[in-house]
């Protein structure tokens, strides 16, 4: 599949599409929350609209001696990182940035999220956000190395770091079929850098709301949108790297990518209320002693298969 880099004029369209899919994820999350509370699903679907109206009418919260420039950078950083992540994802036959190091670029944007979340916790000069920020860094140190090797597996199989080549290499068989460990580790990491579900402890109740507790008004809205956008960007990359991207019968390539992204995103959203929250100190041992050796074994298997087929 040939991927063509589009002009810069399509960047706003790509950003708008990311936000639309993220809004759909927020609506699904609201509907699932309403069902858990025994309320009608329809009312939950409008939760993002109601929450947006509420936050836009709320004043920003200020704290004593807050570092406002760093706080603002952290607040906007989540959404910015998500937009930069999807810039390298081929949307069928088109992409915003056809980088030869697309896989590395995605991983670099994940590390950018580290800085954004920590700055969002540091900036308010308040105890709970600061503790939440450090808890996020501790959690990120656990999942990041397994994630790096999980991203290595499809790159090794394709013989390239370019996402267009990774998609082309899945024309016969999706990578998820023979790289299940790498795919599972990747999905856990997406929940991690989105501060989501089982890896949402840095923003959880145990630290009174954690890293985002002092955010209010537009700041809170940007952080919320950023988390859903990161979840969406992770699902789009996962659909590209492991689920065949635009490959599929009958439908056009761009629609196949959208369907796969939506399916993976729906699973990630649904798991939020079905899995317990794991504290950062509980994550370290499984990540380093179980996930890391397994994903290294996965990369070894992929490497042997590539060498044998060469």
mmCIF file of C-alpha atoms in Angstrom:
data_model
loop_
_atom_site.group_PDB
_atom_site.id
_atom_site.type_symbol
_atom_site.label_atom_id
_atom_site.label_comp_id
_atom_site.label_asym_id
_atom_site.label_seq_id
_atom_site.Cartn_x
_atom_site.Cartn_y
_atom_site.Cartn_z
ATOM 1 C CA UNK A 1 0.000 0.000 0.000
ATOM 2 C CA UNK A 2 1.457 3.334 -1.098
ATOM 3 C CA UNK A 3 1.125 6.131 1.445
ATOM 4 C CA UNK A 4 1.075 9.733 0.247
ATOM 5 C CA UNK A 5 1.972 12.685 2.436
ATOM 6 C CA UNK A 6 -0.734 15.346 2.232
ATOM 7 C CA UNK A 7 -0.238 19.098 2.307
ATOM 8 C CA UNK A 8 -0.222 21.104 5.530
ATOM 9 C CA UNK A 9 -3.728 22.310 4.759
ATOM 10 C CA UNK A 10 -5.092 18.925 5.831
ATOM 11 C CA UNK A 11 -3.656 19.235 9.352
ATOM 12 C CA UNK A 12 -6.793 20.942 10.780
ATOM 13 C CA UNK A 13 -8.917 18.179 9.217
ATOM 14 C CA UNK A 14 -6.803 15.498 10.906
ATOM 15 C CA UNK A 15 -7.030 17.357 14.225
ATOM 16 C CA UNK A 16 -10.807 17.703 13.889
ATOM 17 C CA UNK A 17 -11.175 13.991 13.127
ATOM 18 C CA UNK A 18 -9.126 13.106 16.214
ATOM 19 C CA UNK A 19 -11.350 15.319 18.375
ATOM 20 C CA UNK A 20 -14.557 13.873 16.887
ATOM 21 C CA UNK A 21 -13.477 10.301 17.617
ATOM 22 C CA UNK A 22 -12.305 11.341 21.108
ATOM 23 C CA UNK A 23 -15.728 12.934 21.711
ATOM 24 C CA UNK A 24 -17.384 9.679 20.657
ATOM 25 C CA UNK A 25 -15.193 7.837 23.173
ATOM 26 C CA UNK A 26 -16.238 10.306 25.874
ATOM 27 C CA UNK A 27 -19.903 9.734 24.982
ATOM 28 C CA UNK A 28 -19.440 5.968 25.217
ATOM 29 C CA UNK A 29 -17.724 6.372 28.581
ATOM 30 C CA UNK A 30 -20.616 8.539 29.784
ATOM 31 C CA UNK A 31 -23.152 5.960 28.619
ATOM 32 C CA UNK A 32 -21.311 3.155 30.427
ATOM 33 C CA UNK A 33 -21.116 5.292 33.566
ATOM 34 C CA UNK A 34 -24.860 5.935 33.368
ATOM 35 C CA UNK A 35 -25.580 2.230 32.999
ATOM 36 C CA UNK A 36 -23.392 1.441 36.020
ATOM 37 C CA UNK A 37 -25.435 3.968 38.015
ATOM 38 C CA UNK A 38 -28.711 2.442 36.830
ATOM 39 C CA UNK A 39 -29.606 5.447 34.662
ATOM 40 C CA UNK A 40 -30.705 5.546 30.985
ATOM 41 C CA UNK A 41 -27.901 5.196 28.443
ATOM 42 C CA UNK A 42 -29.200 8.117 26.374
ATOM 43 C CA UNK A 43 -28.528 10.640 29.116
ATOM 44 C CA UNK A 44 -24.976 9.365 29.491
ATOM 45 C CA UNK A 45 -24.269 9.919 25.810
ATOM 46 C CA UNK A 46 -24.680 13.654 26.354
ATOM 47 C CA UNK A 47 -22.271 13.736 29.297
ATOM 48 C CA UNK A 48 -19.433 15.356 27.263
ATOM 49 C CA UNK A 49 -21.756 18.172 26.178
ATOM 50 C CA UNK A 50 -22.995 18.809 29.707
ATOM 51 C CA UNK A 51 -19.475 18.616 31.142
ATOM 52 C CA UNK A 52 -18.152 21.026 28.512
ATOM 53 C CA UNK A 53 -20.889 23.548 29.296
ATOM 54 C CA UNK A 54 -20.221 23.205 33.032
ATOM 55 C CA UNK A 55 -16.457 23.648 32.742
ATOM 56 C CA UNK A 56 -16.685 26.570 30.338
ATOM 57 C CA UNK A 57 -18.857 28.349 32.888
ATOM 58 C CA UNK A 58 -16.437 27.609 35.728
ATOM 59 C CA UNK A 59 -13.624 29.936 36.756
ATOM 60 C CA UNK A 60 -10.023 28.773 36.666
ATOM 61 C CA UNK A 61 -8.673 27.872 40.092
ATOM 62 C CA UNK A 62 -5.558 29.650 41.294
ATOM 63 C CA UNK A 63 -3.241 28.554 44.077
ATOM 64 C CA UNK A 64 -0.608 30.420 46.089
ATOM 65 C CA UNK A 65 2.756 30.816 44.307
ATOM 66 C CA UNK A 66 1.661 28.678 41.363
ATOM 67 C CA UNK A 67 4.050 28.398 38.420
ATOM 68 C CA UNK A 68 1.455 29.380 35.836
ATOM 69 C CA UNK A 69 3.617 29.127 32.668
ATOM 70 C CA UNK A 70 4.619 25.540 33.483
ATOM 71 C CA UNK A 71 1.078 24.674 34.547
ATOM 72 C CA UNK A 72 -0.335 25.992 31.257
ATOM 73 C CA UNK A 73 2.283 24.061 29.271
ATOM 74 C CA UNK A 74 1.382 20.858 31.083
ATOM 75 C CA UNK A 75 -2.331 21.475 30.650
ATOM 76 C CA UNK A 76 -2.054 21.923 26.882
ATOM 77 C CA UNK A 77 0.646 19.270 26.545
ATOM 78 C CA UNK A 78 -1.634 16.217 26.587
ATOM 79 C CA UNK A 79 -3.721 17.327 23.621
ATOM 80 C CA UNK A 80 -0.602 18.526 21.780
ATOM 81 C CA UNK A 81 1.107 15.146 22.231
ATOM 82 C CA UNK A 82 -1.995 13.322 20.964
ATOM 83 C CA UNK A 83 -2.124 15.483 17.838
ATOM 84 C CA UNK A 84 1.568 14.856 17.176
ATOM 85 C CA UNK A 85 1.078 11.104 17.671
ATOM 86 C CA UNK A 86 -1.568 10.791 14.969
ATOM 87 C CA UNK A 87 0.427 12.960 12.561
ATOM 88 C CA UNK A 88 2.436 9.876 11.512
ATOM 89 C CA UNK A 89 -0.494 7.434 11.363
ATOM 90 C CA UNK A 90 -1.460 6.576 7.754
ATOM 91 C CA UNK A 91 -5.160 7.312 7.262
ATOM 92 C CA UNK A 92 -5.669 4.754 4.570
ATOM 93 C CA UNK A 93 -3.464 5.966 1.725
ATOM 94 C CA UNK A 94 -2.746 9.391 3.206
ATOM 95 C CA UNK A 95 -0.719 10.693 6.124
ATOM 96 C CA UNK A 96 0.152 14.107 7.500
ATOM 97 C CA UNK A 97 3.826 13.242 8.075
ATOM 98 C CA UNK A 98 5.362 10.236 6.318
ATOM 99 C CA UNK A 99 8.383 9.991 8.610
ATOM 100 C CA UNK A 100 10.976 7.270 8.103
ATOM 101 C CA UNK A 101 11.129 7.001 11.910
ATOM 102 C CA UNK A 102 7.381 7.003 12.564
ATOM 103 C CA UNK A 103 7.536 4.299 15.246
ATOM 104 C CA UNK A 104 10.236 6.200 17.149
ATOM 105 C CA UNK A 105 8.252 9.432 16.763
ATOM 106 C CA UNK A 106 5.233 7.870 18.466
ATOM 107 C CA UNK A 107 7.388 6.673 21.350
ATOM 108 C CA UNK A 108 8.970 10.125 21.661
ATOM 109 C CA UNK A 109 5.525 11.720 21.933
ATOM 110 C CA UNK A 110 4.709 9.256 24.703
ATOM 111 C CA UNK A 111 7.743 10.549 26.604
ATOM 112 C CA UNK A 112 6.498 14.100 25.944
ATOM 113 C CA UNK A 113 3.371 13.113 27.879
ATOM 114 C CA UNK A 114 5.612 12.393 30.881
ATOM 115 C CA UNK A 115 6.705 16.020 30.931
ATOM 116 C CA UNK A 116 3.184 17.341 30.372
ATOM 117 C CA UNK A 117 1.596 15.347 33.206
ATOM 118 C CA UNK A 118 4.401 16.148 35.620
ATOM 119 C CA UNK A 119 4.235 19.862 34.796
ATOM 120 C CA UNK A 120 0.453 19.779 35.293
ATOM 121 C CA UNK A 121 1.155 18.391 38.768
ATOM 122 C CA UNK A 122 4.101 20.653 39.592
ATOM 123 C CA UNK A 123 2.647 23.936 38.350
ATOM 124 C CA UNK A 124 -0.166 24.456 40.907
ATOM 125 C CA UNK A 125 2.300 24.329 43.858
ATOM 126 C CA UNK A 126 -0.079 22.052 45.738
ATOM 127 C CA UNK A 127 0.579 18.788 47.555
ATOM 128 C CA UNK A 128 -1.908 16.426 45.895
ATOM 129 C CA UNK A 129 -1.095 17.345 42.283
ATOM 130 C CA UNK A 130 2.632 17.108 43.030
ATOM 131 C CA UNK A 131 2.241 13.648 44.572
ATOM 132 C CA UNK A 132 0.096 12.622 41.608
ATOM 133 C CA UNK A 133 2.752 13.853 39.188
ATOM 134 C CA UNK A 134 5.470 11.832 40.862
ATOM 135 C CA UNK A 135 3.208 8.785 40.975
ATOM 136 C CA UNK A 136 2.708 9.125 37.231
ATOM 137 C CA UNK A 137 6.478 9.207 36.659
ATOM 138 C CA UNK A 138 6.906 6.099 38.803
ATOM 139 C CA UNK A 139 4.165 4.360 36.830
ATOM 140 C CA UNK A 140 5.632 5.471 33.497
ATOM 141 C CA UNK A 141 9.057 4.081 34.415
ATOM 142 C CA UNK A 142 7.392 0.680 34.819
ATOM 143 C CA UNK A 143 5.570 0.499 31.497
ATOM 144 C CA UNK A 144 7.912 2.485 29.236
ATOM 145 C CA UNK A 145 10.657 -0.096 28.649
ATOM 146 C CA UNK A 146 8.192 -2.924 27.868
ATOM 147 C CA UNK A 147 6.423 -0.484 25.513
ATOM 148 C CA UNK A 148 9.646 0.309 23.670
ATOM 149 C CA UNK A 149 10.260 -3.363 22.953
ATOM 150 C CA UNK A 150 6.593 -3.907 22.091
ATOM 151 C CA UNK A 151 6.958 -1.219 19.412
ATOM 152 C CA UNK A 152 10.159 -2.883 18.232
ATOM 153 C CA UNK A 153 8.325 -6.083 17.262
ATOM 154 C CA UNK A 154 6.259 -4.707 14.326
ATOM 155 C CA UNK A 155 9.231 -2.603 13.200
ATOM 156 C CA UNK A 156 11.458 -5.708 13.064
ATOM 157 C CA UNK A 157 8.788 -7.675 11.201
ATOM 158 C CA UNK A 158 8.375 -4.892 8.637
ATOM 159 C CA UNK A 159 12.084 -4.150 8.426
ATOM 160 C CA UNK A 160 11.294 -0.468 8.781
ATOM 161 C CA UNK A 161 10.349 2.230 11.280
ATOM 162 C CA UNK A 162 8.066 3.863 8.701
ATOM 163 C CA UNK A 163 4.411 3.209 9.477
ATOM 164 C CA UNK A 164 3.478 2.872 5.813
ATOM 165 C CA UNK A 165 5.894 -0.058 5.564
ATOM 166 C CA UNK A 166 4.506 -1.559 8.777
ATOM 167 C CA UNK A 167 1.002 -1.483 7.288
ATOM 168 C CA UNK A 168 2.201 -2.936 3.974
ATOM 169 C CA UNK A 169 3.882 -5.836 5.793
ATOM 170 C CA UNK A 170 0.469 -6.878 7.193
ATOM 171 C CA UNK A 171 -1.198 -7.420 3.828
ATOM 172 C CA UNK A 172 -1.287 -11.176 4.385
ATOM 173 C CA UNK A 173 -1.496 -11.493 8.168
ATOM 174 C CA UNK A 174 -2.083 -8.910 10.885
ATOM 175 C CA UNK A 175 0.759 -8.628 13.367
ATOM 176 C CA UNK A 176 -1.571 -9.079 16.340
ATOM 177 C CA UNK A 177 -1.977 -12.744 15.336
ATOM 178 C CA UNK A 178 1.662 -13.613 15.941
ATOM 179 C CA UNK A 179 2.586 -10.738 18.273
ATOM 180 C CA UNK A 180 -0.109 -10.987 20.975
ATOM 181 C CA UNK A 181 2.265 -10.184 23.841
ATOM 182 C CA UNK A 182 3.527 -7.017 22.159
ATOM 183 C CA UNK A 183 -0.049 -5.959 21.414
ATOM 184 C CA UNK A 184 -1.179 -6.561 25.014
ATOM 185 C CA UNK A 185 1.786 -4.598 26.407
ATOM 186 C CA UNK A 186 1.049 -1.782 23.965
ATOM 187 C CA UNK A 187 -2.588 -1.558 25.083
ATOM 188 C CA UNK A 188 -1.541 -1.411 28.748
ATOM 189 C CA UNK A 189 0.905 1.381 27.897
ATOM 190 C CA UNK A 190 -1.859 3.334 26.121
ATOM 191 C CA UNK A 191 -3.902 3.187 29.323
ATOM 192 C CA UNK A 192 -0.779 4.314 31.171
ATOM 193 C CA UNK A 193 0.057 7.452 29.188
ATOM 194 C CA UNK A 194 -3.655 8.329 29.034
ATOM 195 C CA UNK A 195 -3.854 8.035 32.860
ATOM 196 C CA UNK A 196 -6.795 5.757 32.224
ATOM 197 C CA UNK A 197 -8.655 2.894 33.888
ATOM 198 C CA UNK A 198 -6.406 0.449 35.753
ATOM 199 C CA UNK A 199 -3.466 2.847 35.359
ATOM 200 C CA UNK A 200 -5.382 5.923 36.454
ATOM 201 C CA UNK A 201 -3.948 5.975 39.999
ATOM 202 C CA UNK A 202 -2.019 9.261 39.516
ATOM 203 C CA UNK A 203 -5.390 10.986 39.074
ATOM 204 C CA UNK A 204 -7.303 8.701 41.435
ATOM 205 C CA UNK A 205 -9.239 9.057 44.638
ATOM 206 C CA UNK A 206 -6.344 7.849 46.803
ATOM 207 C CA UNK A 207 -4.663 11.222 46.300
ATOM 208 C CA UNK A 208 -7.896 13.265 46.409
ATOM 209 C CA UNK A 209 -7.954 13.566 42.625
ATOM 210 C CA UNK A 210 -4.198 13.528 42.200
ATOM 211 C CA UNK A 211 -2.364 15.321 39.455
ATOM 212 C CA UNK A 212 -5.427 17.102 38.022
ATOM 213 C CA UNK A 213 -7.216 18.042 41.255
ATOM 214 C CA UNK A 214 -6.378 21.763 41.156
ATOM 215 C CA UNK A 215 -7.433 22.174 37.529
ATOM 216 C CA UNK A 216 -10.798 23.850 36.947
ATOM 217 C CA UNK A 217 -12.676 25.559 34.144
ATOM 218 C CA UNK A 218 -10.962 25.557 30.761
ATOM 219 C CA UNK A 219 -7.849 23.937 32.253
ATOM 220 C CA UNK A 220 -9.864 20.951 33.438
ATOM 221 C CA UNK A 221 -11.580 20.709 30.061
ATOM 222 C CA UNK A 222 -8.255 20.692 28.211
ATOM 223 C CA UNK A 223 -6.886 17.953 30.465
ATOM 224 C CA UNK A 224 -10.006 15.842 30.000
ATOM 225 C CA UNK A 225 -9.973 16.293 26.220
ATOM 226 C CA UNK A 226 -6.261 15.520 26.206
ATOM 227 C CA UNK A 227 -6.768 12.210 27.988
ATOM 228 C CA UNK A 228 -9.470 11.078 25.567
ATOM 229 C CA UNK A 229 -7.365 12.300 22.628
ATOM 230 C CA UNK A 230 -4.357 10.309 23.867
ATOM 231 C CA UNK A 231 -6.538 7.230 24.206
ATOM 232 C CA UNK A 232 -7.787 7.770 20.644
ATOM 233 C CA UNK A 233 -4.284 8.355 19.270
ATOM 234 C CA UNK A 234 -3.086 5.175 20.973
ATOM 235 C CA UNK A 235 -5.973 3.200 19.475
ATOM 236 C CA UNK A 236 -5.215 4.601 16.007
ATOM 237 C CA UNK A 237 -1.549 3.657 16.298
ATOM 238 C CA UNK A 238 -2.460 0.203 17.627
ATOM 239 C CA UNK A 239 -4.815 -0.352 14.693
ATOM 240 C CA UNK A 240 -1.980 0.655 12.353
ATOM 241 C CA UNK A 241 0.871 -1.287 13.936
ATOM 242 C CA UNK A 242 -0.952 -4.481 14.944
ATOM 243 C CA UNK A 243 -4.398 -4.675 13.288
ATOM 244 C CA UNK A 244 -3.431 -4.233 9.654
ATOM 245 C CA UNK A 245 -4.140 -0.519 9.297
ATOM 246 C CA UNK A 246 -6.233 0.039 6.178
ATOM 247 C CA UNK A 247 -6.127 -3.595 5.004
ATOM 248 C CA UNK A 248 -9.512 -5.264 4.669
ATOM 249 C CA UNK A 249 -12.108 -6.373 2.104
ATOM 250 C CA UNK A 250 -14.785 -4.252 0.391
ATOM 251 C CA UNK A 251 -14.371 -1.034 2.410
ATOM 252 C CA UNK A 252 -11.871 1.688 1.476
ATOM 253 C CA UNK A 253 -8.596 1.730 3.410
ATOM 254 C CA UNK A 254 -9.385 4.906 5.367
ATOM 255 C CA UNK A 255 -12.697 3.467 6.556
ATOM 256 C CA UNK A 256 -11.062 0.226 7.658
ATOM 257 C CA UNK A 257 -8.599 2.177 9.779
ATOM 258 C CA UNK A 258 -11.456 4.153 11.316
ATOM 259 C CA UNK A 259 -13.426 0.983 12.100
ATOM 260 C CA UNK A 260 -10.425 -0.731 13.693
ATOM 261 C CA UNK A 261 -9.540 2.375 15.688
ATOM 262 C CA UNK A 262 -13.122 2.702 16.943
ATOM 263 C CA UNK A 263 -13.263 -0.984 17.917
ATOM 264 C CA UNK A 264 -9.991 -0.873 19.871
ATOM 265 C CA UNK A 265 -10.953 2.444 21.449
ATOM 266 C CA UNK A 266 -14.320 1.037 22.548
ATOM 267 C CA UNK A 267 -12.571 -1.885 24.252
ATOM 268 C CA UNK A 268 -10.174 0.446 26.073
ATOM 269 C CA UNK A 269 -13.067 2.642 27.233
ATOM 270 C CA UNK A 270 -15.156 -0.342 28.350
ATOM 271 C CA UNK A 271 -12.308 -1.825 30.407
ATOM 272 C CA UNK A 272 -12.117 1.316 32.534
ATOM 273 C CA UNK A 273 -14.817 0.108 34.923
ATOM 274 C CA UNK A 274 -14.098 -3.606 34.674
ATOM 275 C CA UNK A 275 -10.511 -3.657 35.931
ATOM 276 C CA UNK A 276 -9.233 -2.541 39.347
ATOM 277 C CA UNK A 277 -6.845 0.390 39.642
ATOM 278 C CA UNK A 278 -3.226 -0.692 40.051
ATOM 279 C CA UNK A 279 -1.012 1.500 42.212
ATOM 280 C CA UNK A 280 2.404 2.412 40.752
ATOM 281 C CA UNK A 281 4.272 0.313 43.325
ATOM 282 C CA UNK A 282 2.103 -2.688 42.405
ATOM 283 C CA UNK A 283 2.870 -2.263 38.710
ATOM 284 C CA UNK A 284 6.675 -2.277 38.903
ATOM 285 C CA UNK A 285 7.243 -5.969 39.673
ATOM 286 C CA UNK A 286 4.841 -7.402 37.031
ATOM 287 C CA UNK A 287 6.106 -4.929 34.432
ATOM 288 C CA UNK A 288 9.801 -5.638 34.925
ATOM 289 C CA UNK A 289 9.723 -9.302 35.953
ATOM 290 C CA UNK A 290 6.900 -10.594 33.746
ATOM 291 C CA UNK A 291 5.978 -8.210 30.928
ATOM 292 C CA UNK A 292 9.538 -7.216 29.987
ATOM 293 C CA UNK A 293 10.921 -10.790 29.639
ATOM 294 C CA UNK A 294 7.815 -11.866 27.722
ATOM 295 C CA UNK A 295 7.988 -8.976 25.279
ATOM 296 C CA UNK A 296 11.732 -9.563 24.788
ATOM 297 C CA UNK A 297 10.894 -13.184 23.989
ATOM 298 C CA UNK A 298 8.270 -11.896 21.571
ATOM 299 C CA UNK A 299 10.853 -9.748 19.782
ATOM 300 C CA UNK A 300 13.221 -12.745 19.644
ATOM 301 C CA UNK A 301 10.522 -14.902 18.044
ATOM 302 C CA UNK A 302 9.724 -12.179 15.517
ATOM 303 C CA UNK A 303 13.427 -11.765 14.701
ATOM 304 C CA UNK A 304 13.878 -15.526 14.143
ATOM 305 C CA UNK A 305 10.828 -15.651 11.873
ATOM 306 C CA UNK A 306 12.128 -12.707 9.839
ATOM 307 C CA UNK A 307 15.580 -14.281 9.455
ATOM 308 C CA UNK A 308 14.129 -17.679 8.444
ATOM 309 C CA UNK A 309 11.849 -16.078 5.857
ATOM 310 C CA UNK A 310 14.622 -13.892 4.427
#
